[in-house]
CSV table of C-alpha atoms in Angstrom, one decimal:
chain,number,residue,atom,x,y,z
A,9,MET,CA,184.0,53.4,-82.0
A,10,ALA,CA,184.3,55.4,-78.9
A,11,ARG,CA,182.7,54.0,-75.7
A,12,PHE,CA,180.4,55.7,-73.3
A,13,SER,CA,180.6,55.6,-69.6
A,14,VAL,CA,178.9,57.3,-66.7
A,15,LYS,CA,180.5,58.3,-63.4
A,16,PRO,CA,178.6,57.5,-60.1
A,17,GLY,CA,178.0,60.1,-57.4
A,18,VAL,CA,174.4,61.2,-58.0
A,19,THR,CA,173.0,63.8,-55.6
A,20,ALA,CA,169.6,63.7,-54.1
A,21,ALA,CA,168.8,67.1,-55.4
A,22,LEU,CA,169.5,66.0,-58.9
A,23,ALA,CA,167.3,63.0,-58.5
A,24,ALA,CA,164.5,65.1,-57.2
A,25,THR,CA,164.6,67.3,-60.3
A,26,THR,CA,164.4,64.3,-62.5
A,27,ILE,CA,160.9,63.7,-61.3
A,28,LEU,CA,159.9,67.1,-62.6
A,29,GLY,CA,161.6,66.4,-65.9
A,30,LEU,CA,159.6,63.2,-66.3
A,31,ALA,CA,156.2,64.7,-65.6
A,32,GLY,CA,153.8,64.2,-68.4
A,33,CYS,CA,155.8,61.3,-70.0
A,34,SER,CA,153.2,58.8,-71.1
A,35,ASP,CA,155.3,55.7,-70.5
A,36,PRO,CA,159.0,56.1,-69.4
A,37,GLY,CA,159.4,52.3,-69.4
A,38,ALA,CA,158.3,51.9,-73.0
A,39,ALA,CA,160.5,49.9,-75.4
A,40,ALA,CA,163.3,51.8,-77.0
A,41,ALA,CA,162.2,54.0,-79.9
A,42,PRO,CA,164.3,54.0,-83.1
A,43,ALA,CA,167.2,56.5,-83.4
A,44,SER,CA,165.3,58.1,-86.3
A,45,GLY,CA,162.9,59.7,-83.8
A,46,PRO,CA,160.3,59.0,-81.2
A,47,ALA,CA,157.4,56.6,-82.0
A,48,THR,CA,154.0,58.2,-82.3
A,49,SER,CA,150.8,56.5,-81.1
A,50,ALA,CA,147.4,56.7,-82.8
A,51,THR,CA,146.5,59.4,-80.2
A,52,GLY,CA,149.4,61.6,-81.3
A,53,VAL,CA,151.4,60.9,-78.1
A,54,LYS,CA,155.1,60.3,-78.8
A,55,GLN,CA,157.0,57.6,-77.0
A,56,PHE,CA,160.5,58.7,-76.1
A,57,ASN,CA,163.1,56.2,-75.0
A,58,LEU,CA,164.0,57.0,-71.4
A,59,SER,CA,165.4,53.5,-70.6
A,60,PRO,CA,169.1,53.0,-69.9
A,61,GLN,CA,169.4,51.1,-73.2
A,62,GLN,CA,169.7,53.8,-75.7
A,63,ASP,CA,169.6,53.4,-79.4
A,64,ARG,CA,171.9,56.3,-80.0
A,65,VAL,CA,172.9,57.8,-83.3
A,66,ALA,CA,176.4,56.6,-84.1
A,67,ALA,CA,179.1,59.1,-85.3
A,68,ALA,CA,182.2,58.4,-87.3
A,69,VAL,CA,185.6,59.8,-86.4
A,70,ASP,CA,186.6,63.0,-88.3
A,71,PRO,CA,190.4,63.0,-88.5
A,72,ALA,CA,190.6,66.7,-89.1
A,73,ALA,CA,188.5,67.5,-86.0
A,74,ALA,CA,190.3,64.9,-83.9
A,75,ALA,CA,193.7,66.5,-84.8
A,76,LEU,CA,192.6,69.7,-83.1
A,77,VAL,CA,192.1,68.1,-79.7
A,78,PRO,CA,194.7,69.4,-77.3
A,79,GLU,CA,197.2,66.7,-76.2
A,80,ALA,CA,196.4,67.2,-72.6
A,81,ILE,CA,192.8,66.1,-73.3
A,82,LYS,CA,193.4,63.3,-75.8
A,83,LYS,CA,196.2,61.6,-73.8
A,84,ASP,CA,193.8,59.5,-71.7
A,85,GLY,CA,191.5,58.8,-74.6
A,86,LYS,CA,188.5,60.3,-72.8
A,87,LEU,CA,186.4,63.4,-73.0
A,88,THR,CA,184.9,64.2,-69.6
A,89,VAL,CA,181.6,66.0,-70.1
A,90,ALA,CA,179.4,67.4,-67.3
A,91,VAL,CA,175.6,67.3,-67.8
A,92,SER,CA,172.8,68.3,-65.5
A,93,PRO,CA,170.1,65.7,-65.6
A,94,PHE,CA,167.4,68.1,-64.6
A,95,ALA,CA,164.7,68.0,-67.3
A,96,ALA,CA,163.8,66.0,-70.3
A,97,PRO,CA,164.5,66.0,-73.2
A,98,LEU,CA,167.8,67.8,-72.5
A,99,ALA,CA,169.2,65.5,-69.8
A,100,VAL,CA,167.3,63.4,-67.3
A,101,TYR,CA,167.9,60.2,-65.4
A,102,ALA,CA,166.7,57.1,-67.2
A,103,THR,CA,164.1,54.7,-65.7
A,104,ASP,CA,166.9,53.1,-63.6
A,105,ASN,CA,167.3,56.5,-61.8
A,106,LYS,CA,171.1,56.6,-62.4
A,107,THR,CA,171.8,56.7,-66.1
A,108,PRO,CA,171.8,60.2,-67.8
A,109,VAL,CA,169.9,60.2,-71.1
A,110,GLY,CA,168.7,62.9,-73.4
A,111,ASN,CA,169.7,65.3,-76.1
A,112,GLU,CA,172.7,66.8,-74.3
A,113,VAL,CA,174.0,63.3,-73.5
A,114,ASP,CA,173.6,62.1,-77.1
A,115,ILE,CA,175.4,65.2,-78.5
A,116,ALA,CA,178.2,64.7,-76.0
A,117,VAL,CA,178.6,61.1,-76.9
A,118,ALA,CA,178.5,61.8,-80.7
A,119,LEU,CA,181.0,64.7,-80.2
A,120,ALA,CA,183.4,62.4,-78.4
A,121,GLN,CA,183.0,59.8,-81.1
A,122,THR,CA,183.8,62.2,-83.9
A,123,LEU,CA,186.9,63.3,-82.0
A,124,GLY,CA,188.0,59.7,-81.5
A,125,LEU,CA,187.5,59.8,-77.8
A,126,GLU,CA,185.4,58.0,-75.2
A,127,ALA,CA,182.6,60.0,-73.6
A,128,ASP,CA,182.8,60.1,-69.8
A,129,ILE,CA,179.5,61.6,-68.8
A,130,VAL,CA,179.4,63.1,-65.3
A,131,PRO,CA,176.1,64.1,-63.7
A,132,THR,CA,176.6,67.5,-62.3
A,133,ALA,CA,174.5,70.0,-60.4
A,134,TRP,CA,174.1,73.2,-62.4
A,135,ALA,CA,175.8,75.4,-59.8
A,136,ASP,CA,178.9,73.2,-59.9
A,137,TRP,CA,179.9,73.2,-63.5
A,138,PRO,CA,181.7,76.6,-63.7
A,139,LEU,CA,184.2,75.7,-61.0
A,140,GLY,CA,184.5,72.2,-62.4
A,141,VAL,CA,185.5,73.5,-65.8
A,142,GLU,CA,187.9,76.1,-64.4
A,143,SER,CA,189.6,73.5,-62.3
A,144,GLY,CA,189.9,71.0,-65.1
A,145,LYS,CA,187.6,68.5,-63.5
A,146,TYR,CA,185.4,68.7,-66.7
A,147,GLU,CA,186.8,69.1,-70.2
A,148,ALA,CA,183.4,70.2,-71.5
A,149,VAL,CA,179.9,71.0,-70.3
A,150,LEU,CA,176.8,70.3,-72.4
A,151,SER,CA,174.0,71.4,-70.1
A,152,ASN,CA,171.9,73.9,-71.9
A,153,VAL,CA,174.4,76.7,-71.2
A,154,THR,CA,173.6,80.0,-72.9
A,155,VAL,CA,176.5,82.1,-74.2
A,156,THR,CA,176.8,85.4,-72.4
A,157,GLU,CA,179.5,88.1,-72.7
A,158,GLU,CA,180.2,87.7,-69.0
A,159,ARG,CA,180.7,83.9,-69.3
A,160,LYS,CA,183.0,84.5,-72.3
A,161,LEU,CA,185.5,86.1,-69.9
A,162,LYS,CA,186.1,82.7,-68.2
A,163,PHE,CA,185.0,80.1,-70.8
A,164,ASP,CA,185.2,79.3,-74.5
A,165,PHE,CA,182.1,78.1,-76.4
A,166,ALA,CA,181.1,76.0,-79.5
A,167,SER,CA,177.4,76.5,-80.2
A,168,TYR,CA,175.1,73.6,-81.0
A,169,ARG,CA,171.5,74.8,-80.4
A,170,ASP,CA,169.5,78.0,-80.6
A,171,ASP,CA,168.1,79.2,-77.3
A,172,LYS,CA,164.4,79.3,-77.8
A,173,LEU,CA,161.4,80.2,-75.7
A,174,GLY,CA,158.0,78.8,-76.6
A,175,PHE,CA,154.4,80.0,-76.2
A,176,TYR,CA,152.1,76.9,-75.7
A,177,ALA,CA,148.4,76.8,-75.7
A,178,LYS,CA,145.9,74.0,-74.9
A,179,SER,CA,145.8,71.7,-77.9
A,180,ASP,CA,142.2,72.7,-78.8
A,181,SER,CA,142.8,76.4,-78.2
A,182,SER,CA,141.7,78.8,-80.9
A,183,ILE,CA,145.0,80.6,-80.5
A,184,ALA,CA,147.0,79.8,-83.6
A,185,LYS,CA,150.1,82.0,-83.4
A,186,VAL,CA,152.0,84.3,-81.1
A,187,GLU,CA,154.7,86.2,-82.9
A,188,SER,CA,154.9,89.7,-81.4
A,189,ALA,CA,153.5,91.9,-78.6
A,190,PRO,CA,150.0,92.5,-80.0
A,191,ASP,CA,149.4,88.7,-80.0
A,192,VAL,CA,149.5,88.5,-76.2
A,193,ALA,CA,147.3,91.6,-75.6
A,194,GLY,CA,144.5,90.7,-73.2
A,195,LYS,CA,145.8,87.1,-72.8
A,196,ARG,CA,146.2,85.2,-69.5
A,197,VAL,CA,149.8,84.0,-69.6
A,198,ILE,CA,151.6,81.7,-67.2
A,199,VAL,CA,155.3,82.7,-66.8
A,200,GLY,CA,158.1,82.1,-64.3
A,201,SER,CA,158.7,84.9,-61.9
A,202,GLY,CA,162.1,86.6,-62.3
A,203,THR,CA,162.9,84.7,-65.5
A,204,ASN,CA,164.1,86.1,-68.8
A,205,GLN,CA,160.8,85.1,-70.4
A,206,GLU,CA,159.0,87.3,-67.8
A,207,SER,CA,161.2,90.2,-68.7
A,208,ILE,CA,160.3,89.8,-72.4
A,209,LEU,CA,156.6,89.5,-71.6
A,210,LEU,CA,156.8,92.6,-69.4
A,211,ARG,CA,158.3,94.6,-72.3
A,212,TRP,CA,155.7,93.3,-74.7
A,213,ASP,CA,153.0,94.3,-72.2
A,214,GLU,CA,154.4,97.8,-71.8
A,215,GLU,CA,154.4,98.2,-75.6
A,216,ASN,CA,150.8,97.1,-75.8
A,217,LYS,CA,149.7,99.5,-73.1
A,218,LYS,CA,151.4,102.4,-74.9
A,219,ASN,CA,149.5,101.4,-78.1
A,220,GLY,CA,146.2,101.2,-76.3
A,221,LEU,CA,145.9,97.5,-76.3
A,222,ALA,CA,144.6,95.3,-73.4
A,223,PRO,CA,147.1,94.4,-70.8
A,224,VAL,CA,148.5,90.9,-70.2
A,225,GLU,CA,147.2,89.0,-67.1
A,226,PHE,CA,150.4,87.5,-65.6
A,227,GLN,CA,149.9,84.2,-63.8
A,228,TYR,CA,152.5,82.6,-61.6
A,229,TYR,CA,152.5,79.0,-60.2
A,230,ASP,CA,154.8,77.2,-57.9
A,231,ASP,CA,154.9,73.9,-59.7
A,232,ASP,CA,154.3,72.4,-63.1
A,233,SER,CA,151.2,70.5,-62.2
A,234,ALA,CA,149.4,73.6,-61.0
A,235,SER,CA,150.4,75.4,-64.2
A,236,SER,CA,149.1,72.6,-66.3
A,237,LEU,CA,145.8,72.4,-64.5
A,238,ALA,CA,145.3,76.2,-65.0
A,239,LEU,CA,145.9,75.9,-68.7
A,240,GLN,CA,143.8,72.7,-69.2
A,241,SER,CA,140.9,74.1,-67.1
A,242,GLY,CA,140.7,77.3,-69.1
A,243,ARG,CA,141.9,79.6,-66.4
A,244,ALA,CA,145.0,80.5,-68.5
A,245,ASP,CA,145.4,81.0,-72.2
A,246,LEU,CA,149.1,80.5,-72.7
A,247,THR,CA,152.3,79.3,-71.0
A,248,PHE,CA,155.6,81.0,-71.9
A,249,GLY,CA,158.9,79.4,-71.0
A,250,PRO,CA,161.9,77.3,-72.3
A,251,ASN,CA,160.8,75.6,-75.5
A,252,ALA,CA,162.8,72.4,-75.1
A,253,THR,CA,161.0,71.1,-72.0
A,254,ALA,CA,157.6,72.4,-73.1
A,255,ALA,CA,158.1,70.7,-76.5
A,256,PHE,CA,158.8,67.4,-74.8
A,257,LYS,CA,155.7,67.7,-72.6
A,258,ALA,CA,153.5,68.6,-75.6
A,259,ALA,CA,154.8,65.6,-77.5
A,260,SER,CA,154.5,63.3,-74.5
A,261,ASP,CA,150.8,64.0,-73.7
A,262,ALA,CA,149.4,65.8,-76.7
A,263,LYS,CA,147.6,68.2,-74.4
A,264,THR,CA,149.3,71.4,-75.6
A,265,LYS,CA,150.5,72.8,-78.8
A,266,LEU,CA,153.3,75.2,-79.9
A,267,VAL,CA,151.9,78.6,-81.1
A,268,GLY,CA,155.1,80.7,-81.1
A,269,LEU,CA,158.8,80.7,-80.8
A,270,VAL,CA,160.9,83.6,-79.4
A,271,ASP,CA,164.7,84.0,-79.2
A,272,GLY,CA,165.8,83.4,-75.7
A,273,GLY,CA,167.6,86.8,-75.7
A,274,TRP,CA,164.9,88.7,-77.5
A,275,PRO,CA,165.4,90.9,-79.3
A,276,LEU,CA,168.8,89.4,-79.5
A,277,LYS,CA,169.6,85.8,-80.7
A,278,ALA,CA,170.9,83.5,-77.9
A,279,SER,CA,173.1,80.4,-78.4
A,280,ILE,CA,173.4,77.2,-76.4
A,281,ALA,CA,177.0,76.0,-76.5
A,282,ALA,CA,179.5,73.4,-75.4
A,283,THR,CA,181.4,75.1,-72.7
A,284,THR,CA,185.1,74.7,-72.2
A,285,LYS,CA,188.0,76.1,-70.2
A,286,LYS,CA,189.2,79.5,-71.5
A,287,GLY,CA,192.2,79.3,-73.8
A,288,ASN,CA,192.9,75.6,-73.6
A,289,GLY,CA,192.2,75.1,-77.3
A,290,PHE,CA,189.4,72.5,-77.0
A,291,ALA,CA,186.6,74.8,-78.1
A,292,ALA,CA,188.0,74.8,-81.7
A,293,ALA,CA,188.0,71.0,-81.7
A,294,ALA,CA,184.5,70.9,-80.4
A,295,GLN,CA,183.3,73.4,-83.1
A,296,ALA,CA,185.0,71.2,-85.8
A,297,GLY,CA,183.4,68.1,-84.4
A,298,LEU,CA,180.0,69.6,-84.1
A,299,ASN,CA,180.2,70.9,-87.7
A,300,HIS,CA,181.1,67.4,-88.8
A,301,LEU,CA,178.0,66.0,-87.1
A,302,ILE,CA,175.9,68.7,-88.7
A,303,GLU,CA,177.3,68.0,-92.2
A,304,ASP,CA,177.0,64.2,-92.0
A,305,GLY,CA,173.4,64.4,-90.7
A,306,SER,CA,174.0,62.8,-87.3
A,307,TYR,CA,173.2,66.1,-85.5
A,308,ALA,CA,169.8,66.4,-87.2
A,309,LYS,CA,168.9,62.8,-86.3
A,310,ILE,CA,169.8,63.4,-82.6
A,311,LEU,CA,167.6,66.6,-82.4
A,312,ASP,CA,164.8,64.8,-84.2
A,313,ARG,CA,165.1,61.9,-81.7
A,314,TRP,CA,164.4,64.3,-78.8
A,315,GLY,CA,161.9,66.6,-80.6
A,316,LEU,CA,164.2,69.6,-80.8
A,317,THR,CA,164.5,70.2,-84.5
A,318,ALA,CA,163.1,73.7,-84.1
A,319,GLU,CA,166.3,74.6,-82.2
A,320,ALA,CA,168.8,73.3,-84.7
A,321,VAL,CA,171.7,75.5,-85.9
A,322,GLN,CA,173.1,75.6,-89.5
A,323,LYS,CA,176.6,75.5,-88.2
A,324,SER,CA,178.5,75.6,-84.9
A,325,GLU,CA,180.2,78.9,-84.1
A,326,LEU,CA,183.3,79.5,-82.0
A,327,ASN,CA,182.6,82.0,-79.2
A,328,PRO,CA,179.4,83.5,-80.9
A,329,ALA,CA,178.0,86.8,-79.7
A,330,GLY,CA,176.8,86.4,-76.2
A,331,LEU,CA,173.9,88.0,-74.4
A,332,PRO,CA,175.0,91.3,-72.8
A,333,LYS,CA,175.3,91.6,-69.0
A,334,LYS,CA,172.1,92.9,-67.5
């Protein structure tokens, strides 16, 4: 079975973002939860394993996928994967403040295993991964990278998750679903300034105004704690942002509930993908390895472990359609 290693060299900036990623976790030091999924307490709060000792889903070697790995990558027996430990449950530092854990890490380790390689996980600032891949420092990036047509000019991709945005309400809210523009009419919605989700919400608001519906009240906050306080105190009705981190928070404290999912590129579908150097051939091996994980059930177990089942794909696609340049 392939081994797993982590390179040192953690930056202070990455460590700082870890604190934000852990916000709302009920007990980061809790005993390891089983690989089948997070444990749930009587109050509905789920206990995620954020300790350095991970009970990961093991993956078997797929000879057909392993045969597709370019010789330049397989020669040292390692797969160097960059991850950005910025937010749970995607990737975050464990309770030892140095070991990356999370969904992206588990997928990277399982992918390496199915290709017969050792996963060499490298904590990397988000801004550094493009140059790192182009220079060959990283053989792959699993860091919540959305496929865009502009990025496809420089990189190849093998998809492994749907890019989803989530509407969340207070757990006892009367709001049951948000599926389209009329559902947000007259609502007070917390959203990040300058984000893709704000752009979507602005378009929905314009549609509502044209149809004579009440406008959205946009609310902006500088930090997560202020946003949470606004929602819990009743000063806001909804939050709208990346589903993965919101789902983790909702599961960790049971104070919010998911009321609607929207494609990250609405009205277009958006894909999260393993990112590789353009033209070096590894993306095809990654696609084959990911499809093996999907077929044997390992992939579903990993996503369930981190509460991301709603973002699962039926199959990995090689260089799927990317979001157009804005």
